[in-house]
Tab-separated table of C-alpha atoms in Angstrom:
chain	number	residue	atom	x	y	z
A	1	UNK	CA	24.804	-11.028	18.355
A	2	UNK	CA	22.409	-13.865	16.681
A	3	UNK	CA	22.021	-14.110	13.222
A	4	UNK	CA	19.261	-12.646	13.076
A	5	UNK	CA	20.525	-9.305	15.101
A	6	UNK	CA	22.730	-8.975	12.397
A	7	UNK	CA	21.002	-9.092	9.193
A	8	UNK	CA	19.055	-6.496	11.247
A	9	UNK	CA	21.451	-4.418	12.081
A	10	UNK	CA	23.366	-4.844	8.332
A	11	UNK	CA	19.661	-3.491	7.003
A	12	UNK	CA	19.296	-0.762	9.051
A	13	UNK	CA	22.569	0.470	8.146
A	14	UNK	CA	21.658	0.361	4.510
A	15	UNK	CA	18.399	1.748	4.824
A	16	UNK	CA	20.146	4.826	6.560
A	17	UNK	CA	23.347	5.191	3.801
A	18	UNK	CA	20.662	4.839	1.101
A	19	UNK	CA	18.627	7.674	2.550
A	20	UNK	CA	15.669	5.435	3.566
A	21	UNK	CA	13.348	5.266	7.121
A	22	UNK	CA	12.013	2.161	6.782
A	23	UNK	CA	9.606	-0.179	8.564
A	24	UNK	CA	9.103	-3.195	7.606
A	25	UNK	CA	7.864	-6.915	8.436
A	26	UNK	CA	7.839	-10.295	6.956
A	27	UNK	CA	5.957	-13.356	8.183
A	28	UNK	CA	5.634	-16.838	6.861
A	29	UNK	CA	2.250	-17.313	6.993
A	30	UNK	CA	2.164	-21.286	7.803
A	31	UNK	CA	4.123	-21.014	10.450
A	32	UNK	CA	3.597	-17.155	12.316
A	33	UNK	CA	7.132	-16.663	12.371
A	34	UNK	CA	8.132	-13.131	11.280
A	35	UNK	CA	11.245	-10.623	11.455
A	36	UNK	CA	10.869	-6.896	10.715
A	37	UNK	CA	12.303	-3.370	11.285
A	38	UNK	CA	9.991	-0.661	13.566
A	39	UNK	CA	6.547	-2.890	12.373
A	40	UNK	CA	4.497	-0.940	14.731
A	41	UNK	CA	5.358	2.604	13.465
A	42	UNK	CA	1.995	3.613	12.026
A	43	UNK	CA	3.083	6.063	8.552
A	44	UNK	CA	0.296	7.430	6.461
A	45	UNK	CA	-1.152	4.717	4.099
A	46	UNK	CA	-1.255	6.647	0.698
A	47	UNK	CA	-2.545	4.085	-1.985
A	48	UNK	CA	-2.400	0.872	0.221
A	49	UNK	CA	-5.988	1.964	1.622
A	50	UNK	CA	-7.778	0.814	-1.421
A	51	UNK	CA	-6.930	-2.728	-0.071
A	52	UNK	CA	-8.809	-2.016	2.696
A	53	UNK	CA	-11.549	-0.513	-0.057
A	54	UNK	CA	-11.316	-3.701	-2.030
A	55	UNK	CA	-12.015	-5.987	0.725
A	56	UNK	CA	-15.234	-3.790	2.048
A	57	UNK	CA	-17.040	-3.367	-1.446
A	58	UNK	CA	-16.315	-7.078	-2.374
A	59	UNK	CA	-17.732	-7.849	1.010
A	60	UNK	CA	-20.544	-5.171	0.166
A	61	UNK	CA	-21.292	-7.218	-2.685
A	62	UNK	CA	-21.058	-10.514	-1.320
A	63	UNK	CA	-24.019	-9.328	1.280
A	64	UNK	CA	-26.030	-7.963	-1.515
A	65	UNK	CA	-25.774	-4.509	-0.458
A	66	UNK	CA	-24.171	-3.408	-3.687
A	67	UNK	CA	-24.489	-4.915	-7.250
A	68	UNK	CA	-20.940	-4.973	-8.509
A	69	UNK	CA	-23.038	-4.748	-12.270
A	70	UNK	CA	-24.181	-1.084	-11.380
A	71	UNK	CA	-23.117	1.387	-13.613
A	72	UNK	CA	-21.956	5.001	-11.972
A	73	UNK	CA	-21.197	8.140	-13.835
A	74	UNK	CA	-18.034	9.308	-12.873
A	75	UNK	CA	-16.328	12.551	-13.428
A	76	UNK	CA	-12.682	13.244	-15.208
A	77	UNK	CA	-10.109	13.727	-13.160
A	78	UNK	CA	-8.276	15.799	-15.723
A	79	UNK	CA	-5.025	15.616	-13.276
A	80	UNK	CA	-1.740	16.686	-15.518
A	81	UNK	CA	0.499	15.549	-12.612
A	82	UNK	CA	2.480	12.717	-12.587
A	83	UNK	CA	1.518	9.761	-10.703
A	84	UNK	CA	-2.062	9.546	-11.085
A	85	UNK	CA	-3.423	7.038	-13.953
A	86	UNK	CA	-6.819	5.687	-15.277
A	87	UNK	CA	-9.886	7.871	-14.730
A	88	UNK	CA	-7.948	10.628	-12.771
A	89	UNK	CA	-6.333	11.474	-16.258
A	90	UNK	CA	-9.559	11.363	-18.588
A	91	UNK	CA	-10.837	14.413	-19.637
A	92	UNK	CA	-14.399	13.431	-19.969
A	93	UNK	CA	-16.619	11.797	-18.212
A	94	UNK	CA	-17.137	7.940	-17.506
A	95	UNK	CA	-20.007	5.330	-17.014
A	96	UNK	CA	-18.407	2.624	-15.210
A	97	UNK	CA	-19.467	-0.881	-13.200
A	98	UNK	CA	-18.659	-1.059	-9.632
A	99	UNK	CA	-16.724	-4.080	-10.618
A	100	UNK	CA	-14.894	-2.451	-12.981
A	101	UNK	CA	-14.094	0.438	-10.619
A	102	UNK	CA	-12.886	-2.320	-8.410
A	103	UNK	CA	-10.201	-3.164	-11.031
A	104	UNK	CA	-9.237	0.363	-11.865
A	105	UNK	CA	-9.030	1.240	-8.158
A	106	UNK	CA	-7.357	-1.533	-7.090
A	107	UNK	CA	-4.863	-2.767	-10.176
A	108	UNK	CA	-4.235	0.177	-11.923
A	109	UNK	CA	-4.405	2.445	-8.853
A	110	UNK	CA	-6.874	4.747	-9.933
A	111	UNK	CA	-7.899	7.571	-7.718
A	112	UNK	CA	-10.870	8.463	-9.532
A	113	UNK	CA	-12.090	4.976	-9.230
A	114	UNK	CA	-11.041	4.782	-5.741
A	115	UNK	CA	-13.281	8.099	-5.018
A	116	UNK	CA	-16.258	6.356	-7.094
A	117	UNK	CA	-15.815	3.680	-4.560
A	118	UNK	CA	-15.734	5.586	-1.414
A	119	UNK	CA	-18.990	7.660	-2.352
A	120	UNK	CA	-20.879	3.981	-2.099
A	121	UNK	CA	-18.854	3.149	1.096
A	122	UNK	CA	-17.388	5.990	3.042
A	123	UNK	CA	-13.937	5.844	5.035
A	124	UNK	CA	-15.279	5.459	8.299
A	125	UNK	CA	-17.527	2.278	7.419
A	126	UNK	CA	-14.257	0.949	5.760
A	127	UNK	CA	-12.880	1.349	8.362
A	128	UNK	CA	-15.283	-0.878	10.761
A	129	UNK	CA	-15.695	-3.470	8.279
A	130	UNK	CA	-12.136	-4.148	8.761
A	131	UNK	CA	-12.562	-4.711	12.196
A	132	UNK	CA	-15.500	-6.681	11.564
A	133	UNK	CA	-13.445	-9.002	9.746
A	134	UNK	CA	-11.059	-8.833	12.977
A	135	UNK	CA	-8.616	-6.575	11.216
A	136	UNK	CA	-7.183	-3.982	13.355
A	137	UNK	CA	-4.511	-1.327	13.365
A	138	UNK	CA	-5.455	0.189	9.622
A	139	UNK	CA	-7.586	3.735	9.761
A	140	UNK	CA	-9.275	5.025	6.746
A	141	UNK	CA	-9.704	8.722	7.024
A	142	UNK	CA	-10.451	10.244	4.021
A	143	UNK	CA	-10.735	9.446	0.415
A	144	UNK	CA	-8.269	9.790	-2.470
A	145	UNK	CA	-8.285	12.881	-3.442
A	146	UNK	CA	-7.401	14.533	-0.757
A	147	UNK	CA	-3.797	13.186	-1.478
A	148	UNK	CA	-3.383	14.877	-4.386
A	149	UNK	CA	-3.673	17.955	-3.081
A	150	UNK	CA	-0.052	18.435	-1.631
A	151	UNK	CA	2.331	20.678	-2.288
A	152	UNK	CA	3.974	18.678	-5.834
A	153	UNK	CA	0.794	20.369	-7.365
A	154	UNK	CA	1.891	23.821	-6.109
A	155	UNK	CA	5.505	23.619	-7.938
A	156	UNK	CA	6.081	22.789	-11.954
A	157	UNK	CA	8.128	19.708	-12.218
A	158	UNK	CA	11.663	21.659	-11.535
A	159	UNK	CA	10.326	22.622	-8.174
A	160	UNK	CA	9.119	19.164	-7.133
A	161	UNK	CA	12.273	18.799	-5.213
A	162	UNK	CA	11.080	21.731	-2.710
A	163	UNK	CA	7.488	19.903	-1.730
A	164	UNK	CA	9.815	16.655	-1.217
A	165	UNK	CA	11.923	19.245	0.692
A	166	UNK	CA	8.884	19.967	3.156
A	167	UNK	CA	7.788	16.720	3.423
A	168	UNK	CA	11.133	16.044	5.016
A	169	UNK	CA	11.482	18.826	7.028
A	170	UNK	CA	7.790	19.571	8.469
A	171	UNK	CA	7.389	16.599	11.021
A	172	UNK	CA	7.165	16.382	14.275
A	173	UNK	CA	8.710	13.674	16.855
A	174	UNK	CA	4.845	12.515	17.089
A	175	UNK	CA	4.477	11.710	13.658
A	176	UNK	CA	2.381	15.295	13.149
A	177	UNK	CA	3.090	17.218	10.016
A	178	UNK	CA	2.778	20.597	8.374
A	179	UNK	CA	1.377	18.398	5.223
A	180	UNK	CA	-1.974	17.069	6.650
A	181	UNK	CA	-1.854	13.773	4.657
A	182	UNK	CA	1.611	13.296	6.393
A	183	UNK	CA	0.179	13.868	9.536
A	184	UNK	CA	-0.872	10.347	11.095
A	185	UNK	CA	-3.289	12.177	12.922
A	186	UNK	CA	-5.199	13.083	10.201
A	187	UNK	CA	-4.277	10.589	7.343
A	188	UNK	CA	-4.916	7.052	6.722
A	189	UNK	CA	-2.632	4.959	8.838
A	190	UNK	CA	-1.285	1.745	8.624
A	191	UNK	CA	1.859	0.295	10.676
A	192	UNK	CA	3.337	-2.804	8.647
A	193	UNK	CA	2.285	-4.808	11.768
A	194	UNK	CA	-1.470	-4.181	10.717
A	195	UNK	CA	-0.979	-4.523	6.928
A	196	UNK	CA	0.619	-7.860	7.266
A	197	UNK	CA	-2.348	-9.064	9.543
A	198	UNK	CA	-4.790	-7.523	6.823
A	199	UNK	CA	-2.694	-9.616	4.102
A	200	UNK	CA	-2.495	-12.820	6.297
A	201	UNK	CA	-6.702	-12.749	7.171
A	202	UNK	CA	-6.766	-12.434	3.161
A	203	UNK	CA	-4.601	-15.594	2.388
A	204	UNK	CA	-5.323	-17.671	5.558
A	205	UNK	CA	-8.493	-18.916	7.300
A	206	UNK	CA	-9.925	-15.649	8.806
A	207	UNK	CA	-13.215	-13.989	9.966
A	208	UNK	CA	-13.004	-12.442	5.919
A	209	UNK	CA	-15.227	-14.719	3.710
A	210	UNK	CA	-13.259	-16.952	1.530
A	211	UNK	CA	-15.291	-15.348	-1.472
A	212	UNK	CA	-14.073	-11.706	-0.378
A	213	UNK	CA	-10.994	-13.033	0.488
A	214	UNK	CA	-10.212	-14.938	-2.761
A	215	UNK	CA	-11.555	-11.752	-5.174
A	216	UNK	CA	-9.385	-9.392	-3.324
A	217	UNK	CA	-6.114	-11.562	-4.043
A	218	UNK	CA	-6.908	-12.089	-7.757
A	219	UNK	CA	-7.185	-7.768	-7.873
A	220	UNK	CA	-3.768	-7.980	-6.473
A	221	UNK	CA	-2.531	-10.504	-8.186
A	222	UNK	CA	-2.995	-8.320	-11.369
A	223	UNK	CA	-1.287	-5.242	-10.006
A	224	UNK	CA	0.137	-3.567	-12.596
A	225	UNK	CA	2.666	-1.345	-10.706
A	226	UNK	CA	5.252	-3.925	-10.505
A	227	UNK	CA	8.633	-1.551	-10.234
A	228	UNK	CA	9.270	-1.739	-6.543
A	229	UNK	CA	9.234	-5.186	-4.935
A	230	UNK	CA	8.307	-7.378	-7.579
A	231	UNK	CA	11.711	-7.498	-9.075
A	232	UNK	CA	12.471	-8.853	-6.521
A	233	UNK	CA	10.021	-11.247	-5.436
A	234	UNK	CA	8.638	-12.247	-9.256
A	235	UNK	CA	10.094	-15.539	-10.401
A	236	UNK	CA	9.062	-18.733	-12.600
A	237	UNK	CA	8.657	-20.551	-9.214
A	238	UNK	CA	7.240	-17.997	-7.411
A	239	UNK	CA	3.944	-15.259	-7.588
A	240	UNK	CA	4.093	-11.785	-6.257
A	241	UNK	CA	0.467	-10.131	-5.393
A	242	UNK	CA	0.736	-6.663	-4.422
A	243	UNK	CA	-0.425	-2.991	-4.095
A	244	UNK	CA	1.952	-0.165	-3.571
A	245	UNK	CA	1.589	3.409	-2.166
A	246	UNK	CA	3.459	6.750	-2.954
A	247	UNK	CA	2.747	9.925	-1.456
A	248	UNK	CA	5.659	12.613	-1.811
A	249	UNK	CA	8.766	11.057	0.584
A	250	UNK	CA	6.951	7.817	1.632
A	251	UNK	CA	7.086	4.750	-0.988
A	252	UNK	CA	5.081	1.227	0.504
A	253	UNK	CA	4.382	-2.017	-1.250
A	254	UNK	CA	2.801	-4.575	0.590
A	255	UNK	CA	2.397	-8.558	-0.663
A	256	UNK	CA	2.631	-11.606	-0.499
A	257	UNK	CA	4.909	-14.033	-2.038
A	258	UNK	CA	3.591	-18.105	-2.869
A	259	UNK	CA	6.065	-20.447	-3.931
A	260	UNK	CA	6.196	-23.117	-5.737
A	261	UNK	CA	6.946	-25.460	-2.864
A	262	UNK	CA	3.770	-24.042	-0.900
A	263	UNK	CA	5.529	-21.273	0.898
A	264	UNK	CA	3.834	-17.830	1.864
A	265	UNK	CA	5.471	-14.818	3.194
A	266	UNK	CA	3.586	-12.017	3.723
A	267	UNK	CA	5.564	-8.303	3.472
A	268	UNK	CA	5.087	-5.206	4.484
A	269	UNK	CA	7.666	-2.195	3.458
A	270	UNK	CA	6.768	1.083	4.215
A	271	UNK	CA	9.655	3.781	3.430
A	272	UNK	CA	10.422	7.664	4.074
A	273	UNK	CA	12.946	9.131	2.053
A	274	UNK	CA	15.352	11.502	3.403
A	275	UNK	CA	16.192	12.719	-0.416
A	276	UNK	CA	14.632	15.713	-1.376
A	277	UNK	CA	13.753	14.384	-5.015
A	278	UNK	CA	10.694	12.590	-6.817
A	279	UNK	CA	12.330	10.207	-8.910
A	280	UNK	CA	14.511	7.408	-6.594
A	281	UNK	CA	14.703	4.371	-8.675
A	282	UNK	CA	17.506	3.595	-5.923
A	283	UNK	CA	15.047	3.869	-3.391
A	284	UNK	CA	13.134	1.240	-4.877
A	285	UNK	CA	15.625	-1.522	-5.414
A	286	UNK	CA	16.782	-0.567	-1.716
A	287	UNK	CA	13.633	-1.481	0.151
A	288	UNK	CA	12.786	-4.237	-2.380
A	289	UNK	CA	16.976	-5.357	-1.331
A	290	UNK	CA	16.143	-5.221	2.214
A	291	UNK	CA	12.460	-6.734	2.227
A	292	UNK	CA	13.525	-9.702	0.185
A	293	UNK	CA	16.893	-10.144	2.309
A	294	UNK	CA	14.813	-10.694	5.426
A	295	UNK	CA	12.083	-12.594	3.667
A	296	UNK	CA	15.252	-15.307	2.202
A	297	UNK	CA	16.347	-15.268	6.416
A	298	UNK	CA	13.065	-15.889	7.501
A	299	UNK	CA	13.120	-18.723	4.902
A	300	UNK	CA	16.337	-20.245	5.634
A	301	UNK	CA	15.633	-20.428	9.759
């Protein structure tokens, strides 16, 4: 077994003692190589799409198709949940810039912003702009809030453990699911394959116009969710820009890490949780373990 088998292997087994299904993928984006775990498993995107609706409105803009000054009225979300933030928790309603939707959307991970967004460009035209900028493998199907109708909202917060319950037990062995935004068929899709090639055309030379390309990466740059991989990744002599995803069982992060000596890795970690509960702080430090461990091997060969 090389050494590289076997840091596999040793991951795998945590991921399945901690309760985790992940797939995952690192790549050093000077040099191409990469090491991963199932990277072409496509899982349903949750948040991580409003990447993908970053990178079409700031190319939008760019063309002069949209004014990113434009104000739009935007309705409260008035979501009591948890999870959502920003505009899907006002109460009232909002008049809002595109490019200040673009923040909320993309560093706060606002749904309501998100949804503002998608009414200028729908899923399907995000969609082929990605593949216009020679992105492929991502599908946007639908906009945000269509994920927050799953079954968390039918339960009060003692009987969140039974929707994580059915988002366990209601798949198929084709990736099809009783919850239709678990069902890859129907949701947004991403493998970590694609989303590393959507984060390396972002950071490298790429079809993606260096002025898209450089606006998207400051919005992730100031991601504020920064409890899952940044611990791991965040240093004096290092940057972490990110956006993560969370829908029911499946927790994703995707980023890239710059270091101080000119090194880039690009990571994707997309995760299913066998454990029927919402709150899995464990969870988090596990794939954040595991994506860093193979991002320090991939550094060290």
């Amino acid at each position: 077994m090389t050494g590289t088998e076997a840091v596999l292997a040793d991951m795998r087994r945590q991921l399945r003692d901690g309760g985790l299904r992940g797939c995952l993928l690192v790549r050093d984006l000077r040099s191409g190589e990469e090491v991963g775990i199932e990277p072409d498993v496509a899982l349903p995107a949750a948040s991580l799409v409003k990447v993908p609706l970053a990178l079409a409105t700031a190319e939008r803009v760019r063309r002069g198709e949209l004014d990113g000054a434009t104000a739009l009225d935007v309705p409260p979300g008035r979501i009591t949940t948890p999870g959502p933030t920003g505009l899907s928790r006002f109460r009232h309603p909002a008049r809002i810039a595109i490019d200040d939707l673009l923040y909320l959307s993309t560093c706060v991970s606002d749904g309501s912003a998100a949804d503002a967004l998608f009414g200028l460009t729908p899923p399907a035209r995000v969609t082929a702009l990605l593949q216009e900028c020679g992105v492929d493998g991502i599908t946007v199907r639908h906009s945000v809030s269509e994920l927050s109708d799953t079954p968390v909202e039918r339960f009060d917060a003692d009987g969140a453990h039974l929707a994580h319950a059915l988002a366990i037990d209601s798949g198929t062995g084709g990736r099809g699911h009783r919850v239709p935004q678990l069902d890859t068929t129907r949701a947004s899709t991403g493998t970590a394959r694609s989303w590393v090639g959507l984060l390396q055309a972002l950071w490298t030379p790429s079809p993606v116009h260096p002025e898209v390309a450089g606006r998207v990466r400051g919005l992730m740059a100031h991601n504020v969710l920064r409890h899952r991989l940044a611990p791991d990744f965040d240093s004096d002599a290092a940057t972490w820009s990110s956006k993560t995803g969370t829908l029911l069982n499946l927790r994703h992060e995707i980023g890239v890490v710059e270091h101080a000596d000119g090194q880039a890795f690009a990571v994707a970690a997309l995760t299913e949780s066998l454990v029927p509960a919402a709150t899995q702080p464990g969870a988090d430090a596990l794939m954040a373990h595991v994506a860093r461990t193979l991002r320090d091997h991939l550094r060290q060969l």
